[in-house]
Amino acid sequence: MDRIYKILFSLTFSFLCLGIACAEDGSSLWLRYTSLDKTQVSSDTHSPTIAIARSELEHYGTLSSVKLVIDKGLPSEGFRIQAKGDGAEIRASQDIGLLYGAYALLRQQQTSGIRNLRSAPRFSLRLLNHWDNLDGSVERGYAGKSLWKWEEIDGQARKMSRGVEQRVVQYCRANASLGINGSVLNNVNASPKILSPAYLDKVAVLAAAMRPYGIRTFLSINFASPMALGETDTADPLDSRVQQWWSSKVSEIYARIPDFGGFLVKANSEGQPGPGDYGRTHADGANMLAAALEPYGGIVMWRSFVYGANHKGEDRVKQAVSEFLPMDGQFRRNVILQSKNGPLDFQPREPYAPIFDNIRQTPQMVEFQITQEYLGQSKHLVYLAPMWKEFFRFVSPHRLVGVAGVANIGDDPNYCGHPFSQANWYAFGRLSWDPSLSSACISQEWLMQTFSREEHFVASLSQLMEGSREDCVDYMMPLGLHHIFKFDHHYGPEPDGFRADYPIEWCPVYYHKADAQGIGFERSAKGTDAVAQYRRPYRKRYDSLRKCPKEYLLWFHHVDWDHPMRNGKTLWENLVAHYDRGVSQVKGYRSVWQQFESLVDSQRWQEVDHLLELQYRNAQEWREVCLGYWQKMKGE
Ligand code: GCU
């Protein structure tokens, strides 16, 4: 080749490489390791999982050597890191523990520096719940379409294309780096088709990709599947043909996926079929599925998010306890009751769900929502770890066998939509491994790995993130207000929301009950007595207008507009102050972010800058629309 062409070629090539190295579209998530190919990794055992641990450490480690050792004395899935000179040893009782240890070592490398560490997960089930539909859409998903590409199934093309595989592998790496060990692949509003052979083949392909990363596959099922697929004429759980159908379906699944985890079920809720359609109980339904799964070690996660069926007219937030308490003790051993953190529906703030106090004999899991359905979706920077930490202040992790998070992941280049929404996936994983970690510690780790280790940047952004959930509560629904969202899509305020053709439990006016006298939902003993479902001391505290914490005030009480609050100001003055505070906080986000333009790559910097402006405008809209409406209600 002509010399000049050679130079031009090599220049273009290096620019291209530079371009690739510097292009930051967020697709690397928090795994932005530099490839060094420096570390010698040794291990006496071999498996696909250990091969991944080796390769991650060999490529991205900074130490000269790392030894991987199986040590049966360590707790299940846990690991131990010991620094040794310019090397380290990772020990674990299983190969997945070695992989978790390898990622922990890489995290240390990017954050605190290598140090000795012993770690084991608090919960045995740490699952993402994907609300992915078979047409590729994602319910309450704000980051593109499903990663699973269900729509690519056309009878024979059951293999994932190369591109998809890489995205799925990156998803697996990210989860394993946090210790997430299960994935429910499809929407709780499940299509019966997921259980047909073509889809199960695809599920098996995904399961094979996830397996070496320690991620077990689960499916959401539609309770009426056998009937909907035209194979029975009933879905009655006590009918032996139905039971037989589920048993053989389960064996068909395990033939493809020997480590299949089990089923997640939304039954008799929001129009989904369930055992109630045949006069049977949730226990009857769950037990039928549990019996089919039991021989294989599979579990049923039965959701308690049930309202409007057997308890019409009862305060919606009471219905889960009313429905499930009488059944406690009737479930088979491999049934777990899965409940949202609050008794309503993933609001910016709810008191904890009292079902966690009431159910004593059935194992329970909490369901958090990582996708920000009610917290600004992928347009607002709202860091959710403080909200989840708040839940654990009331519900001890010891009461739970697992944690589920409704995923915020889609096929957008950065997986999560808003660059800062990645922090919620990250925080969910870290807290489901160790709920005692502080939310600030998690955000700092995440910032260092995702953006920059510069001290001032990490301190400022971590502080901003830490307050962002409270700011969101303030500009959307302060003092215990809830569910004032626009219909259906839930982005933006609609305090006058009422539709006669909708269940009343979907209408904002049902929740705030604003009138000339005051605002709020009376759930004390004087009202619906929802407080009675709480354990002491909360029951008494929430019941009392004087003692009720102000963040739950309008959740539990209908309060006069001019009611004097502890700070000497009226309720109305306090409401206005909260809305103002929320909006002015968000206004400040942008000035913080603008100080760091030089530290962040331009694509992500601009994206965040633009989104912060949108968030500010939406926060203003919340304040204006809500205060305007409350004023009208007050008669001003
Ligand atoms: C919310 C959400 C629905 C979802 C439901 C559930 O109501 O808006 O999209 O299906 O929760 O958790 O089942």
XYZ file of C-alpha atoms and ligand atoms in Angstrom:
649
model
C 0.000 0.000 0.000
C 1.195 3.486 -0.791
C 2.805 5.062 2.310
C 0.425 8.008 2.424
C -2.553 5.706 2.185
C -1.099 3.587 4.951
C -0.840 6.644 7.198
C -4.329 7.784 6.300
C -5.662 4.308 6.854
C -3.991 3.966 10.235
C -5.154 7.454 11.256
C -8.733 6.687 10.291
C -8.461 3.398 12.103
C -7.183 5.042 15.274
C -9.893 7.704 15.107
C -12.426 4.949 14.732
C -10.990 3.122 17.736
C -10.881 6.338 19.703
C -14.444 6.984 18.695
C -15.481 3.580 19.907
C -13.504 3.871 23.133
C -14.938 7.285 23.913
C -18.452 6.754 22.645
C -20.541 6.705 25.780
C -24.110 5.854 25.050
C -24.566 4.268 28.452
C -24.556 0.730 27.086
C -21.587 -0.203 29.277
C -23.744 0.494 32.333
C -21.566 0.479 35.479
C -19.243 -2.078 33.898
C -16.981 0.494 32.249
C -13.809 -1.474 32.844
C -10.662 -0.812 30.896
C -9.260 -3.822 29.126
C -5.763 -4.444 30.511
C -5.194 -8.169 29.965
C -2.884 -8.115 32.929
C -4.122 -10.505 35.593
C -3.090 -14.163 35.778
C -6.046 -16.146 37.057
C -5.729 -19.634 38.441
C -8.401 -22.055 39.549
C -8.429 -25.780 40.179
C -12.048 -26.252 39.139
C -13.672 -25.523 35.836
C -17.199 -24.654 34.783
C -18.851 -22.151 32.442
C -19.388 -19.844 35.442
C -15.751 -20.029 36.488
C -14.724 -19.411 32.886
C -16.666 -16.120 33.001
C -15.065 -15.159 36.315
C -11.642 -15.896 34.833
C -12.252 -13.967 31.688
C -13.632 -10.880 33.484
C -10.634 -10.844 35.822
C -8.074 -11.583 33.107
C -9.357 -8.785 30.923
C -10.189 -6.130 33.443
C -8.272 -6.898 36.635
C -5.462 -4.606 37.791
C -3.807 -7.122 40.133
C -1.025 -9.335 38.894
C -2.729 -12.550 39.984
C -6.009 -13.856 41.359
C -6.577 -17.360 42.686
C -10.095 -18.824 42.642
C -10.694 -21.444 45.300
C -13.740 -23.545 46.119
C -14.159 -23.622 49.898
C -17.181 -25.582 51.115
C -17.057 -23.842 54.497
C -18.437 -20.591 53.097
C -22.167 -19.726 52.965
C -24.261 -20.451 49.912
C -23.624 -17.943 47.107
C -21.264 -15.984 49.380
C -17.566 -15.323 48.871
C -14.420 -14.115 50.578
C -11.794 -11.846 49.069
C -8.332 -11.762 50.586
C -5.735 -9.353 49.322
C -2.295 -10.987 49.065
C 0.561 -8.746 48.008
C -0.048 -7.713 44.444
C -2.653 -10.415 44.103
C -5.801 -11.718 45.728
C -7.585 -14.922 46.520
C -11.307 -15.374 46.090
C -12.974 -18.242 47.923
C -16.540 -19.451 47.651
C -18.492 -22.628 48.250
C -19.916 -22.646 44.716
C -18.729 -21.411 41.362
C -21.397 -18.688 41.335
C -19.875 -17.353 44.556
C -16.546 -17.090 42.735
C -18.199 -15.077 39.980
C -19.851 -12.766 42.532
C -16.475 -12.427 44.208
C -14.828 -11.584 40.892
C -17.317 -8.783 40.245
C -16.917 -7.546 43.814
C -13.170 -7.369 43.266
C -13.654 -5.383 40.060
C -16.056 -3.061 41.890
C -13.482 -2.503 44.612
C -10.929 -1.753 41.947
C -13.195 0.966 40.516
C -14.181 2.419 43.887
C -12.595 1.809 47.288
C -9.503 -0.138 46.268
C -8.876 -3.822 46.960
C -9.491 -4.904 50.540
C -10.451 -8.039 52.426
C -14.152 -8.766 52.295
C -16.560 -11.493 53.339
C -19.993 -11.260 51.858
C -23.137 -13.358 51.490
C -26.610 -12.474 50.266
C -29.339 -11.642 52.766
C -32.139 -13.100 50.619
C -32.087 -16.311 48.655
C -34.427 -14.952 45.957
C -33.230 -11.761 44.261
C -35.323 -11.450 41.167
C -36.107 -9.060 38.400
C -39.704 -9.116 37.216
C -39.950 -8.127 33.571
C -43.340 -6.936 32.484
C -42.494 -7.846 28.884
C -45.231 -8.744 26.438
C -44.907 -11.196 23.608
C -45.444 -8.452 21.002
C -42.217 -6.854 22.218
C -43.857 -4.053 24.193
C -43.112 -3.631 27.883
C -45.896 -2.750 30.300
C -44.815 0.367 32.194
C -41.531 0.165 30.308
C -39.905 3.462 29.381
C -36.702 2.221 27.789
C -37.771 0.737 24.497
C -38.944 -2.728 23.679
C -38.302 -6.075 25.293
C -34.720 -7.316 25.250
C -36.014 -10.814 24.595
C -37.248 -10.161 21.057
C -40.195 -12.507 21.457
C -41.512 -11.291 18.149
C -38.592 -12.990 16.387
C -40.223 -16.342 17.000
C -41.585 -17.533 13.703
C -41.785 -21.266 14.095
C -38.164 -22.059 13.355
C -36.088 -18.928 14.028
C -35.814 -19.699 17.691
C -32.233 -18.750 18.136
C -31.362 -15.239 19.113
C -29.558 -13.156 16.569
C -25.978 -12.229 17.433
C -26.869 -8.665 18.331
C -29.526 -9.784 20.730
C -27.174 -12.259 22.314
C -24.687 -9.527 23.123
C -27.341 -7.379 24.748
C -28.557 -10.335 26.758
C -25.007 -11.184 27.798
C -24.466 -7.620 28.951
C -27.735 -7.866 30.901
C -26.461 -11.064 32.533
C -23.095 -9.537 33.413
C -24.814 -6.548 34.979
C -27.099 -8.755 37.057
C -24.323 -11.071 38.158
C -22.220 -8.064 39.147
C -24.980 -7.279 41.670
C -25.938 -10.804 42.644
C -29.383 -10.826 41.035
C -30.147 -14.527 40.682
C -33.458 -14.810 38.893
C -35.451 -13.307 36.107
C -39.184 -13.552 35.516
C -39.208 -13.022 31.793
C -42.755 -11.921 31.004
C -45.546 -9.635 32.137
C -47.696 -10.554 35.116
C -50.624 -9.824 32.807
C -49.464 -12.943 31.061
C -50.337 -14.244 27.659
C -51.239 -17.955 27.730
C -49.092 -18.317 24.594
C -45.908 -18.157 26.660
C -46.548 -21.801 27.565
C -46.781 -22.968 23.965
C -43.841 -25.019 22.621
C -42.407 -22.298 20.335
C -42.159 -19.822 23.194
C -40.835 -22.399 25.622
C -38.066 -23.143 23.129
C -37.140 -19.490 23.159
C -37.331 -19.364 26.958
C -34.899 -22.300 26.986
C -32.463 -20.323 24.804
C -32.633 -17.372 27.189
C -32.308 -19.673 30.195
C -29.153 -21.196 28.698
C -27.655 -17.731 28.225
C -28.465 -16.737 31.806
C -27.516 -19.980 33.550
C -23.731 -19.499 33.756
C -24.356 -16.094 35.323
C -26.349 -17.703 38.120
C -29.673 -16.359 36.858
C -32.572 -18.786 37.010
C -35.500 -18.318 34.711
C -39.102 -17.954 35.890
C -42.333 -17.278 34.008
C -45.511 -15.374 34.757
C -48.484 -17.512 33.877
C -52.069 -16.851 32.987
C -54.231 -18.886 35.328
C -56.628 -19.864 32.558
C -53.854 -21.090 30.216
C -55.103 -24.662 29.654
C -58.497 -23.324 28.637
C -57.171 -20.385 26.657
C -54.889 -22.711 24.687
C -57.962 -24.802 23.889
C -56.804 -27.867 25.774
C -59.414 -28.007 28.544
C -62.864 -26.532 28.922
C -62.225 -25.198 32.416
C -59.352 -23.820 34.493
C -60.869 -24.900 37.803
C -57.905 -25.788 40.021
C -59.804 -28.627 41.658
C -60.602 -30.303 38.347
C -58.286 -33.276 37.820
C -57.915 -32.608 34.068
C -56.668 -29.115 34.839
C -54.271 -30.438 37.460
C -53.039 -33.020 34.984
C -52.551 -30.354 32.322
C -50.382 -28.262 34.625
C -48.346 -31.279 35.712
C -47.518 -32.237 32.182
C -46.877 -28.605 31.204
C -44.449 -28.299 34.092
C -42.657 -31.486 33.078
C -42.453 -30.140 29.511
C -40.793 -26.985 30.882
C -38.286 -28.874 33.030
C -37.367 -31.110 30.116
C -36.145 -27.947 28.386
C -34.957 -26.014 31.441
C -33.821 -28.305 34.247
C -33.152 -25.422 36.649
C -36.400 -23.578 35.889
C -37.385 -21.477 38.932
C -41.178 -21.500 38.894
C -44.226 -19.329 38.291
C -45.270 -15.803 39.208
C -49.046 -15.402 39.278
C -51.417 -12.461 39.100
C -54.844 -14.003 39.585
C -58.280 -12.460 40.000
C -56.749 -9.044 39.806
C -57.461 -6.256 37.325
C -59.358 -8.565 35.005
C -56.940 -11.501 35.091
C -58.507 -14.949 35.473
C -58.040 -16.899 38.678
C -59.410 -19.580 40.959
C -62.134 -17.171 42.096
C -63.780 -17.649 38.691
C -64.694 -21.175 39.893
C -65.555 -20.279 43.461
C -62.114 -21.473 44.593
C -59.670 -19.615 46.830
C -56.250 -18.210 46.062
C -54.856 -21.044 48.194
C -56.620 -23.614 45.981
C -55.130 -22.001 42.891
C -51.617 -21.571 44.251
C -51.522 -25.080 45.700
C -52.513 -26.674 42.425
C -49.559 -25.030 40.675
C -47.265 -25.688 43.624
C -48.082 -29.393 43.516
C -47.088 -29.526 39.858
C -43.797 -27.702 40.513
C -42.830 -29.394 43.754
C -41.185 -32.552 42.331
C -38.727 -30.320 40.473
C -38.018 -27.891 43.298
C -39.960 -25.073 41.612
C -41.838 -22.362 43.483
C -45.019 -20.328 43.049
C -44.875 -16.615 43.743
C -48.508 -15.675 44.241
C -49.186 -11.929 44.164
C -51.352 -10.335 46.812
C -52.066 -7.337 44.559
C -55.747 -8.173 44.494
C -58.625 -5.772 44.892
C -62.151 -5.195 43.721
C -63.138 -8.867 43.405
C -64.313 -10.278 46.743
C -64.182 -7.048 48.697
C -65.947 -4.545 46.505
C -66.521 -1.263 48.248
C -63.858 -1.876 50.893
C -60.992 0.607 51.103
C -58.614 -0.703 48.436
C -55.569 -0.548 50.705
C -57.220 -3.001 53.126
C -58.187 -5.636 50.628
C -54.983 -7.686 50.438
C -55.053 -8.399 54.160
C -58.810 -9.061 54.125
C -58.343 -11.552 51.328
C -55.179 -13.371 52.349
C -55.165 -13.379 56.150
C -57.860 -16.068 56.426
C -55.764 -18.267 54.101
C -52.515 -17.975 56.001
C -51.395 -21.497 56.818
C -53.280 -23.069 53.920
C -50.582 -22.722 51.289
C -48.201 -25.509 50.282
C -44.608 -25.069 51.344
C -43.340 -23.947 47.961
C -45.771 -21.015 47.730
C -44.517 -17.523 48.488
C -46.820 -14.542 48.818
C -45.441 -11.601 46.858
C -46.633 -8.125 47.875
C -45.826 -4.605 46.765
C -43.987 -2.512 49.329
C -47.029 -0.327 49.966
C -50.692 -1.323 50.210
C -51.803 0.622 47.125
C -49.621 0.676 44.051
C -46.013 1.891 43.916
C -46.845 5.494 44.809
C -43.987 7.975 45.411
C -44.682 7.450 49.111
C -46.872 4.929 50.834
C -46.764 3.589 54.357
C -45.509 0.007 54.323
C -48.014 -2.683 53.367
C -49.481 -4.180 56.560
C -49.720 -7.590 54.932
C -46.101 -8.009 56.048
C -47.311 -7.733 59.675
C -50.322 -9.971 59.282
C -49.131 -13.008 57.371
C -47.167 -15.229 59.719
C -47.118 -18.717 58.277
C -46.612 -18.158 54.572
C -43.186 -17.115 53.291
C -43.258 -13.597 51.852
C -41.422 -11.567 49.230
C -41.546 -7.850 48.644
C -42.090 -6.461 45.152
C -40.452 -3.108 44.481
C -40.950 -1.205 41.263
C -37.667 -0.217 39.659
C -39.378 1.164 36.598
C -40.613 4.609 37.587
C -44.258 4.268 36.631
C -45.348 6.831 39.222
C -42.063 8.644 39.721
C -41.525 10.478 36.477
C -40.857 7.421 34.318
C -37.642 7.760 32.337
C -37.875 11.558 32.285
C -37.168 12.297 35.957
C -34.034 11.745 37.931
C -35.407 9.989 41.000
C -33.130 7.670 42.923
C -35.225 5.001 44.576
C -32.850 3.467 47.120
C -34.019 5.821 49.912
C -37.595 4.639 49.325
C -36.608 0.980 49.579
C -34.504 1.664 52.648
C -37.560 3.344 54.189
C -39.520 0.114 53.634
C -36.853 -1.930 55.416
C -37.132 0.401 58.418
C -40.641 -0.964 58.924
C -40.368 -4.494 57.553
C -37.363 -6.387 58.751
C -35.493 -8.274 56.024
C -35.695 -11.280 58.361
C -39.409 -11.521 57.600
C -38.757 -12.012 53.885
C -37.392 -14.824 51.769
C -36.888 -12.715 48.710
C -37.015 -9.429 46.899
C -38.441 -8.794 43.448
C -38.000 -5.645 41.388
C -40.168 -4.714 38.412
C -37.437 -4.073 35.880
C -36.785 -0.794 34.084
C -34.879 -2.503 31.301
C -35.529 -2.352 27.587
C -33.684 -2.347 24.302
C -32.709 1.342 24.463
C -28.938 1.677 24.001
C -28.505 2.489 27.686
C -31.066 -0.155 28.764
C -32.977 2.110 31.153
C -33.995 5.282 29.297
C -32.721 7.974 31.672
C -28.993 7.590 32.322
C -29.701 7.936 36.039
C -32.389 5.228 35.952
C -29.542 2.749 35.683
C -28.809 3.647 39.300
C -32.158 2.162 40.306
C -31.397 -1.189 38.693
C -28.003 -1.053 40.395
C -29.419 -0.075 43.799
C -32.104 -2.744 43.617
C -29.467 -5.399 43.075
C -27.152 -4.133 45.786
C -29.972 -3.877 48.345
C -31.345 -7.292 47.519
C -27.895 -8.651 48.274
C -27.404 -6.518 51.369
C -30.304 -4.371 52.603
C -28.097 -2.864 55.288
C -26.030 -0.916 52.734
C -26.754 2.798 52.895
C -28.389 4.402 49.892
C -25.595 7.001 49.816
C -22.905 4.335 49.738
C -24.682 2.673 46.814
C -25.092 5.887 44.840
C -21.438 6.775 45.381
C -20.308 3.392 44.132
C -22.589 3.707 41.152
C -21.439 7.230 40.292
C -17.774 6.276 40.473
C -18.263 3.328 38.171
C -20.726 4.950 35.809
C -19.358 8.464 35.438
C -16.306 9.648 37.333
C -14.389 9.199 40.555
C -13.754 12.897 40.940
C -14.526 13.611 44.589
C -16.541 16.768 44.208
C -18.624 15.195 41.446
C -19.365 12.074 43.495
C -20.218 14.054 46.634
C -22.487 16.542 44.846
C -24.326 14.053 42.672
C -24.741 11.546 45.469
C -26.306 14.249 47.609
C -28.605 15.262 44.795
C -29.645 11.648 44.206
C -30.211 11.039 47.901
C -32.751 13.853 48.140
C -34.399 13.251 44.783
C -37.131 10.891 45.980
C -38.232 13.318 48.707
C -38.154 16.145 46.167
C -40.368 14.098 43.865
C -42.825 13.424 46.686
C -42.888 17.151 47.373
C -43.594 18.333 43.862
C -46.058 15.515 43.118
C -47.903 14.438 46.231
C -46.666 15.780 49.562
C -47.952 14.978 53.059
C -49.350 11.564 52.215
C -51.351 12.427 49.096
C -51.463 9.633 46.534
C -52.674 8.481 43.141
C -53.326 11.883 41.613
C -51.898 10.741 38.294
C -53.226 11.209 34.822
C -55.278 8.263 33.718
C -53.697 5.226 32.115
C -50.176 6.488 31.434
C -49.601 7.949 34.913
C -47.285 10.762 33.839
C -48.384 14.155 35.162
C -51.154 15.369 37.481
C -54.919 14.949 37.156
C -56.442 15.912 40.512
C -59.917 16.287 39.008
C -59.677 12.781 37.548
C -62.960 10.951 37.580
C -64.387 8.598 34.969
C -67.694 6.950 35.514
C -66.694 4.064 33.246
C -63.616 3.261 35.386
C -63.467 1.500 38.749
C -63.559 4.197 41.415
C -60.234 2.853 42.742
C -58.542 4.216 39.642
C -59.845 7.763 40.073
C -57.747 10.478 41.731
C -60.814 12.103 43.354
C -61.401 8.878 45.321
C -57.967 9.210 46.901
C -57.556 12.872 47.787
C -61.201 13.554 48.704
C -60.571 17.308 48.573
C -63.644 19.375 49.464
C -64.431 22.810 50.886
C -63.428 21.685 54.342
C -60.184 19.845 53.756
C -58.287 17.076 52.002
C -57.166 13.483 52.588
C -58.509 9.945 53.020
C -59.884 9.132 56.475
C -58.410 5.734 57.265
C -58.392 6.131 61.039
C -60.893 4.290 63.252
C -63.269 7.157 62.408
C -63.024 6.239 58.732
C -62.181 2.982 56.960
C -60.051 1.833 59.916
C -57.194 0.724 57.669
C -54.949 1.641 60.609
C -56.255 -1.453 62.434
C -54.218 -3.646 60.078
C -50.940 -2.224 61.431
C -48.936 -3.588 64.311
C -48.240 -1.556 67.398
C -47.013 1.175 67.770
C -47.936 2.184 64.237
C -51.635 1.433 64.583
C -52.079 4.013 67.342
C -49.660 6.465 65.866
C -51.296 6.499 62.441
C -54.774 6.618 63.986
C -54.065 9.851 65.820
C -54.302 13.077 63.848
C -51.876 14.641 66.288
C -49.290 11.855 66.283
C -49.481 10.713 62.669
C -46.121 11.419 60.955
C -46.657 14.257 58.546
C -45.437 12.268 55.559
C -48.478 9.979 55.980
C -50.942 12.592 57.226
C -53.309 12.756 54.250
C -52.979 9.039 53.645
C -54.649 8.367 56.992
C -56.645 11.534 57.692
C -59.008 13.980 56.083
C -57.599 17.227 57.411
C -59.062 20.738 57.479
C -57.326 23.224 55.249
C -56.643 25.515 58.186
C -55.639 22.731 60.577
C -52.643 23.982 62.587
C -49.626 21.730 62.110
C -46.737 21.227 64.492
C -44.664 23.948 62.853
C -47.392 26.505 63.659
C -48.500 26.833 60.042
C -51.783 25.604 58.611
C -52.129 22.504 56.490
C -52.642 24.671 53.430
C -49.488 26.692 54.104
C -47.560 23.482 54.571
C -48.885 22.014 51.344
C -47.840 25.100 49.405
C -44.415 25.056 51.042
C -43.851 21.418 50.081
C -44.799 21.960 46.439
C -42.540 25.033 46.339
C -39.684 23.177 47.931
C -39.938 20.276 45.482
C -39.927 22.571 42.466
C -37.051 24.710 43.671
C -34.969 21.645 44.479
C -35.371 20.331 40.945
C -34.509 23.730 39.558
C -31.204 23.381 41.404
C -30.385 19.983 39.853
C -29.457 21.574 36.588
C -27.014 24.022 38.114
C -25.309 21.157 39.937
C -25.084 19.131 36.735
C -23.775 22.068 34.737
C -20.720 22.331 36.949
C -19.571 18.966 35.677
C -19.792 19.303 31.935
C -16.072 18.736 31.550
C -16.120 15.537 33.607
C -18.808 13.674 31.713
C -18.748 12.568 28.081
C -20.830 14.882 25.968
C -23.557 12.466 24.904
C -24.578 11.465 28.377
C -23.998 14.941 29.770
C -26.341 16.510 27.254
C -28.949 13.838 27.627
C -29.093 14.364 31.385
C -29.037 18.140 31.028
C -31.995 18.006 28.665
C -33.926 15.624 30.921
C -33.344 17.796 33.982
C -34.972 20.677 32.149
C -37.971 18.469 31.306
C -38.203 17.330 34.902
C -38.210 20.922 36.122
C -41.032 21.816 33.741
C -43.047 18.790 34.800
C -42.471 19.585 38.491
C -43.831 23.090 37.862
C -46.840 21.591 36.132
C -47.520 19.379 39.164
C -47.401 22.366 41.486
C -49.540 24.636 39.328
C -52.197 22.067 38.477
C -52.515 20.646 41.979
C -52.420 23.886 43.929
C -54.853 25.435 41.438
C -57.277 22.570 41.922
C -56.967 22.507 45.735
C -57.610 26.244 45.770
C -60.761 25.733 43.758
C -61.882 23.034 46.168
C -61.260 25.346 49.104
C -63.593 27.776 47.416
C -61.015 30.461 46.656
C -50.230 -1.241 38.269
C -49.829 -0.977 36.846
C -50.310 -2.079 35.926
C -49.862 -3.436 36.464
C -50.335 -3.606 37.888
C -49.790 -4.856 38.556
O -51.601 -1.090 38.416
O -50.351 0.249 36.430
O -49.789 -1.834 34.659
O -50.343 -4.458 35.674
O -49.870 -2.525 38.661
O -48.870 -4.720 39.348
O -50.280 -5.940 38.309
